């Protein structure tokens, strides 16, 4: 006679076949055994059904979860379709201006509710469509608002890129206050977003900054290739962050209306790299200044470096210290231009893009090095002082964290709060230079 082994919560129970129990009950001569056997058979039948039901429930639960995930994806797709249809319904028939079709969005179809940027001759504002969709509008306030808005539309409609605002309409030609409409939900200026990153560990901060650098370099490269823009500068952009987690480069009106902006100089590669460098330097400087409210002069400190040692110790210190008695290190972002490197925006974008898209589990820790500084004119010696310079550059493999134990002139010490001033004798010090090794 065969038995069935049923495992429940780690315990195996042997259940004999029901046919065998029935046959034994018929052969037995004890009268009460028949009734008892019927009861036992009923109980065993119920147990068997319950065990089968348990398996069915587990499989049903898994199927329901999978179904709910599919429903969520379908709902998200339907929502995007509805928003797109709403945008189409809220726009009037397109007009043609100098060969470019213009989708007209009536002023009554959206409500502005937040100013993002007030620039010279324009204003960037968040607005809500009648459908509930959040958009961004660029309102032109300069004396040549109408001509500037049309020139901006003509130029921006040529370029399609994920890190540039997606333009889909503008005001009517006879509008007293012309505006452009973007399918864009802005969260904050890039500096505000980076400030929120600074609470993370060093590796995560460097990863997030890598994503930003990838977006900036890729957008600048597309502007040069698709729109022929080369003579650009930091003042020509508002650097923003949207709800989808992307850095966005919004062109200022003076850039789109400039007659010299479309000239392509022979050294455009170097010009574009310089724009990239200036943007990153300005962003990082703004973040550092907001965090510590000082203006350190790092020039002499960098020239006074006598030795650089690779840090092979544990990276546990890369996170903010958990003990209340430990003073966290001063943490700054540094952009170092790759002087002398044979590179361009396309190479930078490709390199950083491959890193950002890579699997996090196989990502290596950022290289950490200690910088020994010999500074005879700096007598401030707080033993607990530490500074982490999160240094990024054109080549992602050259990114590193440089650790300092000596502050710089003009810096507010994070330990005692003292401001360090230069000595008069500094004017007699000969200037040298130092470049970090790979």
Coordinates of C-alpha atoms in Angstrom, one line a residue:
X1 CA 0.0 0.0 0.0
X2 CA 1.4 3.4 -1.0
X3 CA 1.2 6.5 1.2
X4 CA 1.3 10.1 0.3
X5 CA 3.9 12.4 2.0
X6 CA 2.6 15.9 2.5
X7 CA 5.0 18.6 3.7
X8 CA 3.4 21.5 5.7
X9 CA 5.5 24.1 7.6
X10 CA 8.6 21.8 7.4
X11 CA 6.8 18.7 8.8
X12 CA 6.1 15.7 6.5
X13 CA 2.9 13.8 7.2
X14 CA 2.1 10.3 5.7
X15 CA -1.5 10.1 4.5
X16 CA -2.6 6.5 3.4
X17 CA -4.8 6.1 0.3
X18 CA -8.5 6.5 1.1
X19 CA -9.3 3.3 -0.8
X20 CA -7.1 1.3 1.6
X21 CA -8.9 2.7 4.7
X22 CA -12.3 1.9 3.2
X23 CA -11.2 -1.8 2.5
X24 CA -9.9 -2.2 6.1
X25 CA -13.1 -0.9 7.5
X26 CA -15.2 -3.4 5.6
X27 CA -13.0 -6.4 6.6
X28 CA -12.9 -5.4 10.4
X29 CA -15.5 -7.1 12.6
X30 CA -15.7 -4.3 15.2
X31 CA -19.0 -2.5 14.6
X32 CA -17.9 0.9 15.8
X33 CA -14.9 0.9 13.5
X34 CA -17.1 1.6 10.5
X35 CA -18.5 4.8 11.9
X36 CA -15.1 5.9 13.1
X37 CA -13.6 5.1 9.8
X38 CA -16.2 7.3 8.0
X39 CA -15.3 10.2 10.4
X40 CA -11.6 9.7 9.8
X41 CA -12.1 9.5 6.0
X42 CA -14.1 12.7 6.1
X43 CA -11.4 14.5 8.1
X44 CA -8.6 13.2 5.8
X45 CA -10.6 14.3 2.8
X46 CA -11.0 17.8 4.2
X47 CA -7.3 18.0 5.0
X48 CA -6.4 16.9 1.5
X49 CA -8.7 19.5 0.0
X50 CA -7.2 22.2 2.3
X51 CA -3.7 21.4 1.2
X52 CA -4.6 21.6 -2.4
X53 CA -6.5 24.8 -1.7
X54 CA -3.4 26.3 -0.1
X55 CA -1.3 25.7 -3.2
X56 CA -4.1 27.1 -5.4
X57 CA -4.1 30.3 -3.1
X58 CA -0.4 30.8 -3.5
X59 CA -0.6 30.5 -7.3
X60 CA -3.6 32.7 -7.4
X61 CA -1.9 35.4 -5.3
X62 CA 1.1 35.4 -7.6
X63 CA -1.1 35.7 -10.6
X64 CA -3.0 38.6 -9.1
X65 CA 0.2 40.4 -8.3
X66 CA 1.4 40.0 -11.9
X67 CA -2.0 41.2 -13.1
X68 CA -1.9 44.3 -10.9
X69 CA 1.5 45.2 -12.3
X70 CA 0.3 44.9 -15.8
X71 CA -2.8 47.0 -14.9
X72 CA -0.5 49.7 -13.4
X73 CA 1.6 49.8 -16.6
X74 CA -1.5 50.0 -18.8
X75 CA -2.9 52.9 -16.6
X76 CA 0.3 54.8 -16.9
X77 CA 0.3 54.4 -20.7
X78 CA -3.4 55.5 -20.8
X79 CA -2.6 58.5 -18.7
X80 CA 0.2 59.6 -21.0
X81 CA -2.1 59.2 -24.0
X82 CA -4.9 61.2 -22.3
X83 CA -2.5 64.0 -21.5
X84 CA -1.2 64.1 -25.1
X85 CA -4.8 64.2 -26.4
X86 CA -5.6 66.9 -23.9
X87 CA -2.7 69.0 -25.2
X88 CA -3.9 68.5 -28.7
X89 CA -7.4 69.5 -27.8
X90 CA -6.2 72.6 -26.0
X91 CA -4.2 73.9 -29.0
X92 CA -5.6 75.7 -32.0
X93 CA -4.7 74.8 -35.7
X94 CA -1.1 75.4 -36.5
X95 CA 0.1 78.5 -38.2
X96 CA 3.1 78.7 -40.5
X97 CA 5.8 81.3 -39.8
X98 CA 8.9 81.5 -42.0
X99 CA 8.5 77.8 -42.9
X100 CA 7.9 76.6 -39.4
X101 CA 4.5 75.4 -38.2
X102 CA 3.4 77.0 -34.9
X103 CA 0.9 75.3 -32.6
X104 CA -1.2 77.9 -30.9
X105 CA -2.1 77.4 -27.2
X106 CA -4.8 79.8 -25.9
X107 CA -4.0 81.7 -22.7
X108 CA -7.2 80.4 -21.1
X109 CA -6.1 76.8 -21.3
X110 CA -3.6 77.0 -18.5
X111 CA -3.0 78.7 -15.1
X112 CA 0.5 79.8 -14.0
X113 CA 1.2 79.1 -10.4
X114 CA 5.0 79.4 -9.8
X115 CA 7.9 81.5 -11.1
X116 CA 11.0 79.4 -11.8
X117 CA 13.3 82.1 -13.2
X118 CA 13.0 85.8 -13.8
X119 CA 15.7 86.6 -16.4
X120 CA 16.5 89.6 -18.5
X121 CA 13.5 90.0 -20.9
X122 CA 11.8 86.7 -20.0
X123 CA 10.3 84.7 -17.2
X124 CA 10.1 80.9 -16.8
X125 CA 6.9 79.7 -15.0
X126 CA 5.2 76.5 -14.0
X127 CA 1.6 76.2 -15.1
X128 CA -1.3 73.8 -14.9
X129 CA -3.4 72.8 -17.9
X130 CA -7.1 72.4 -17.7
X131 CA -6.5 68.6 -17.8
X132 CA -4.3 68.8 -14.7
X133 CA -1.1 68.4 -16.5
X134 CA 1.9 70.5 -15.3
X135 CA 3.7 72.4 -18.0
X136 CA 6.4 75.2 -18.3
X137 CA 5.8 78.5 -20.1
X138 CA 8.4 81.0 -21.1
X139 CA 6.9 84.5 -21.0
X140 CA 8.7 87.2 -23.1
X141 CA 8.8 90.6 -21.4
X142 CA 11.5 92.5 -23.4
X143 CA 10.7 95.4 -25.8
X144 CA 11.0 93.1 -28.8
X145 CA 9.0 90.3 -27.2
X146 CA 7.1 89.3 -30.4
X147 CA 10.0 88.9 -32.7
X148 CA 12.1 87.3 -29.9
X149 CA 9.4 84.7 -29.2
X150 CA 9.1 83.8 -32.9
X151 CA 12.9 83.5 -33.2
X152 CA 13.1 81.3 -30.1
X153 CA 10.4 79.0 -31.4
X154 CA 12.0 78.7 -34.8
X155 CA 15.4 77.7 -33.3
X156 CA 14.1 75.5 -30.4
X157 CA 11.8 73.6 -32.7
X158 CA 14.9 72.4 -34.7
X159 CA 16.4 70.5 -31.8
X160 CA 15.0 67.4 -30.2
X161 CA 16.8 66.1 -27.1
X162 CA 15.9 64.5 -23.8
X163 CA 17.9 67.2 -21.8
X164 CA 16.3 70.1 -23.7
X165 CA 12.8 71.5 -23.1
X166 CA 10.2 69.8 -25.3
X167 CA 8.5 72.7 -27.1
X168 CA 4.9 72.1 -28.3
X169 CA 3.2 75.5 -28.7
X170 CA 3.2 79.2 -28.3
X171 CA 0.8 82.1 -27.9
X172 CA -1.3 83.6 -30.8
X173 CA 0.6 86.0 -33.1
X174 CA -1.5 89.0 -31.8
X175 CA -0.8 88.3 -28.1
X176 CA 0.3 91.3 -26.1
X177 CA 2.5 89.1 -23.9
X178 CA 3.9 86.3 -26.1
X179 CA 4.9 83.0 -24.5
X180 CA 6.2 79.5 -25.5
X181 CA 4.8 76.3 -24.0
X182 CA 6.9 73.3 -23.0
X183 CA 5.9 69.7 -22.0
X184 CA 8.1 70.0 -18.9
X185 CA 7.5 69.7 -15.2
X186 CA 10.4 71.6 -13.4
X187 CA 11.3 70.6 -9.9
X188 CA 14.1 73.0 -9.1
X189 CA 17.3 74.7 -10.2
X190 CA 20.1 72.2 -10.5
X191 CA 21.9 73.7 -7.5
X192 CA 19.0 73.0 -5.2
X193 CA 18.9 69.4 -6.3
X194 CA 22.6 68.8 -5.8
X195 CA 22.4 70.3 -2.3
X196 CA 19.9 67.5 -1.5
X197 CA 22.4 65.0 -2.9
X198 CA 25.2 66.1 -0.5
X199 CA 23.6 64.2 2.3
X200 CA 24.3 60.9 0.5
X201 CA 27.5 58.9 0.7
X202 CA 30.4 59.9 -1.6
X203 CA 29.9 57.2 -4.2
X204 CA 26.2 58.1 -4.6
X205 CA 27.0 61.8 -5.0
X206 CA 29.6 61.1 -7.6
X207 CA 27.1 58.8 -9.5
X208 CA 24.3 61.5 -9.4
X209 CA 26.8 64.2 -10.6
X210 CA 27.9 61.8 -13.4
X211 CA 24.3 61.7 -14.6
X212 CA 24.2 65.5 -14.6
X213 CA 27.5 65.7 -16.6
X214 CA 26.2 63.2 -19.1
X215 CA 23.0 65.3 -19.7
X216 CA 24.8 68.6 -20.0
X217 CA 27.5 67.4 -22.4
X218 CA 24.9 65.5 -24.5
X219 CA 22.6 68.5 -24.7
X220 CA 25.4 70.9 -25.7
X221 CA 26.6 68.5 -28.3
X222 CA 23.1 68.3 -29.8
X223 CA 22.7 72.1 -29.9
X224 CA 26.0 72.3 -31.8
X225 CA 25.1 69.5 -34.3
X226 CA 21.3 70.1 -34.8
X227 CA 21.1 73.9 -34.5
X228 CA 24.7 75.0 -35.3
X229 CA 25.2 76.7 -32.0
X230 CA 28.8 77.1 -31.0
X231 CA 29.4 80.5 -29.5
X232 CA 27.6 79.8 -26.3
X233 CA 28.2 80.7 -22.6
X234 CA 26.9 80.0 -19.2
X235 CA 24.7 83.1 -19.3
X236 CA 22.8 81.6 -22.2
X237 CA 21.2 78.8 -20.1
X238 CA 19.0 78.1 -17.1
X239 CA 20.2 74.8 -15.7
X240 CA 17.1 73.0 -14.3
X241 CA 16.0 69.6 -12.9
X242 CA 12.7 68.1 -13.9
X243 CA 10.2 65.6 -12.3
X244 CA 11.6 62.8 -14.4
X245 CA 15.1 63.1 -12.8
X246 CA 16.8 64.8 -15.8
X247 CA 19.0 67.9 -16.0
X248 CA 17.4 70.4 -18.4
X249 CA 19.2 73.1 -20.3
X250 CA 16.8 75.9 -21.1
X251 CA 18.0 78.5 -23.7
X252 CA 17.7 82.1 -22.8
X253 CA 16.0 84.4 -25.3
X254 CA 19.2 86.5 -26.0
X255 CA 20.8 83.3 -27.2
X256 CA 18.1 82.4 -29.7
X257 CA 17.8 86.0 -31.0
X258 CA 21.6 86.6 -31.3
X259 CA 22.8 86.9 -34.9
X260 CA 26.3 85.7 -34.0
X261 CA 25.1 82.6 -32.2
X262 CA 25.0 80.6 -35.4
X263 CA 28.5 81.3 -36.5
X264 CA 30.8 78.3 -36.5
X265 CA 34.3 79.1 -35.5
X266 CA 37.2 76.9 -36.5
X267 CA 38.0 76.0 -32.9
X268 CA 34.4 75.1 -32.0
X269 CA 35.5 71.9 -30.2
X270 CA 37.5 73.9 -27.7
X271 CA 34.8 76.5 -27.4
X272 CA 32.2 73.9 -26.6
X273 CA 34.5 72.2 -24.0
X274 CA 35.0 75.7 -22.4
X275 CA 31.3 76.1 -22.2
X276 CA 31.0 72.7 -20.5
X277 CA 33.8 73.6 -18.1
X278 CA 32.3 77.0 -17.2
X279 CA 28.8 75.5 -16.6
X280 CA 30.1 72.8 -14.2
X281 CA 32.5 75.2 -12.4
X282 CA 29.7 77.7 -11.8
X283 CA 27.2 75.0 -10.6
X284 CA 29.7 73.5 -8.2
X285 CA 30.9 76.9 -6.9
X286 CA 27.3 77.9 -6.2
X287 CA 26.6 74.7 -4.3
X288 CA 29.8 75.0 -2.2
X289 CA 29.1 78.7 -1.4
X290 CA 25.5 77.9 -0.4
X291 CA 26.7 75.2 1.9
X292 CA 29.4 77.1 3.7
X293 CA 28.9 80.8 2.9
X294 CA 32.6 81.6 2.3
X295 CA 35.0 82.1 -0.6
X296 CA 38.1 80.0 0.0
X297 CA 41.2 80.7 -2.1
X298 CA 42.4 77.2 -3.0
X299 CA 45.2 78.5 -5.3
X300 CA 48.0 78.5 -2.7
X301 CA 46.8 75.3 -1.0
X302 CA 46.9 73.4 -4.3
X303 CA 50.4 74.8 -5.1
X304 CA 51.6 73.8 -1.7
X305 CA 50.8 70.1 -2.1
X306 CA 54.0 68.1 -1.4
X307 CA 52.7 64.5 -1.6
X308 CA 49.7 62.5 -2.8
X309 CA 49.0 59.1 -1.3
X310 CA 46.5 56.6 -2.4
X311 CA 43.9 55.7 0.2
X312 CA 43.6 51.9 0.4
X313 CA 41.7 51.9 3.7
X314 CA 38.0 51.2 4.2
X315 CA 35.6 53.5 2.5
X316 CA 33.3 53.7 5.5
X317 CA 34.4 57.3 6.1
X318 CA 32.8 58.3 2.8
X319 CA 29.5 58.4 4.5
X320 CA 28.6 61.1 7.0
X321 CA 29.7 60.2 10.5
X322 CA 26.9 58.8 12.7
X323 CA 28.4 59.8 16.0
X324 CA 27.3 63.1 17.4
X325 CA 30.8 63.8 18.8
X326 CA 32.5 63.5 15.4
X327 CA 32.6 66.6 13.3
X328 CA 31.7 65.8 9.7
X329 CA 34.3 66.7 7.1
X330 CA 33.8 69.7 4.9
X331 CA 32.6 68.3 1.6
X332 CA 32.9 70.3 -1.7
X333 CA 32.4 69.6 -5.4
X334 CA 35.3 70.4 -7.7
X335 CA 35.3 70.4 -11.5
X336 CA 38.7 70.1 -13.1
X337 CA 39.0 70.8 -16.8
X338 CA 40.9 68.1 -18.6
X339 CA 43.7 70.4 -20.0
X340 CA 45.6 68.8 -22.8
X341 CA 43.3 65.8 -23.3
X342 CA 42.2 64.8 -26.7
X343 CA 38.4 64.8 -26.1
X344 CA 35.2 66.5 -27.1
X345 CA 31.6 66.7 -25.9
X346 CA 30.5 63.6 -27.8
X347 CA 33.3 61.5 -26.1
X348 CA 32.4 62.9 -22.7
X349 CA 28.7 62.2 -23.2
X350 CA 29.4 58.6 -24.3
X351 CA 31.8 57.8 -21.5
X352 CA 29.6 59.2 -18.7
X353 CA 26.5 57.7 -20.3
X354 CA 28.0 54.2 -20.3
X355 CA 28.8 54.6 -16.6
X356 CA 25.3 55.9 -15.6
X357 CA 23.6 53.1 -17.6
X358 CA 25.8 50.4 -16.1
X359 CA 24.8 48.0 -13.4
X360 CA 25.2 49.5 -9.9
X361 CA 26.2 46.1 -8.4
X362 CA 29.4 46.1 -10.5
X363 CA 30.3 49.7 -9.9
X364 CA 33.6 50.3 -8.2
X365 CA 34.2 52.7 -5.3
X366 CA 35.5 56.2 -6.2
X367 CA 39.2 56.5 -5.9
X368 CA 40.3 58.3 -2.7
X369 CA 43.7 60.0 -2.2
X370 CA 45.3 62.0 0.6
X371 CA 47.0 65.3 -0.2
X372 CA 49.9 66.4 2.1
X373 CA 50.0 70.2 2.1
X374 CA 53.1 72.1 3.3
X375 CA 52.0 75.7 4.1
X376 CA 54.4 77.7 6.3
X377 CA 52.1 80.7 6.3
X378 CA 49.0 78.8 7.6
X379 CA 49.2 78.4 11.4
X380 CA 45.7 77.3 11.9
X381 CA 45.9 73.7 13.1
X382 CA 42.6 72.1 14.1
X383 CA 43.4 68.5 14.5
X384 CA 39.8 67.4 13.7
X385 CA 39.7 69.4 10.4
X386 CA 39.0 67.3 7.3
X387 CA 37.9 68.3 3.8
X388 CA 36.7 66.0 1.0
X389 CA 37.0 67.4 -2.5
X390 CA 34.8 65.4 -4.8
X391 CA 36.7 66.0 -8.0
X392 CA 35.2 65.3 -11.4
X393 CA 36.7 65.9 -14.9
X394 CA 36.3 65.1 -18.6
X395 CA 37.5 61.5 -18.2
X396 CA 35.4 59.6 -15.7
X397 CA 38.3 57.3 -14.7
X398 CA 40.1 60.4 -13.5
X399 CA 37.3 61.2 -11.0
X400 CA 38.5 61.0 -7.4
X401 CA 38.0 62.2 -3.8
X402 CA 40.9 64.2 -2.5
X403 CA 41.2 64.4 1.3
X404 CA 42.8 67.4 3.0
X405 CA 43.6 68.0 6.6
X406 CA 44.6 71.7 6.2
X407 CA 42.1 74.4 5.3
X408 CA 42.7 77.2 2.8
X409 CA 42.8 81.0 3.1
X410 CA 39.4 82.7 3.2
X411 CA 37.8 79.5 4.5
X412 CA 35.6 79.2 7.6
X413 CA 36.9 76.3 9.6
X414 CA 34.2 73.7 10.1
X415 CA 35.7 72.8 13.5
X416 CA 36.1 76.2 15.3
X417 CA 34.4 78.6 12.9
X418 CA 37.5 80.8 12.5
X419 CA 38.0 82.6 9.2
X420 CA 41.6 82.1 7.8
X421 CA 43.2 85.2 6.4
X422 CA 46.3 85.6 4.1
X423 CA 49.6 86.9 5.5
X424 CA 51.2 90.0 3.9
X425 CA 54.4 87.9 3.4
X426 CA 52.4 85.8 0.9
X427 CA 53.2 88.3 -1.9
X428 CA 56.9 87.3 -1.8
X429 CA 56.2 83.6 -2.3
X430 CA 57.2 82.2 -5.7
X431 CA 54.3 80.5 -7.5
X432 CA 54.5 76.9 -8.6
X433 CA 52.0 74.4 -9.9
X434 CA 50.8 70.9 -9.2
X435 CA 48.8 68.4 -11.2
X436 CA 47.3 65.3 -9.7
X437 CA 48.6 62.1 -11.1
X438 CA 46.3 59.4 -12.4

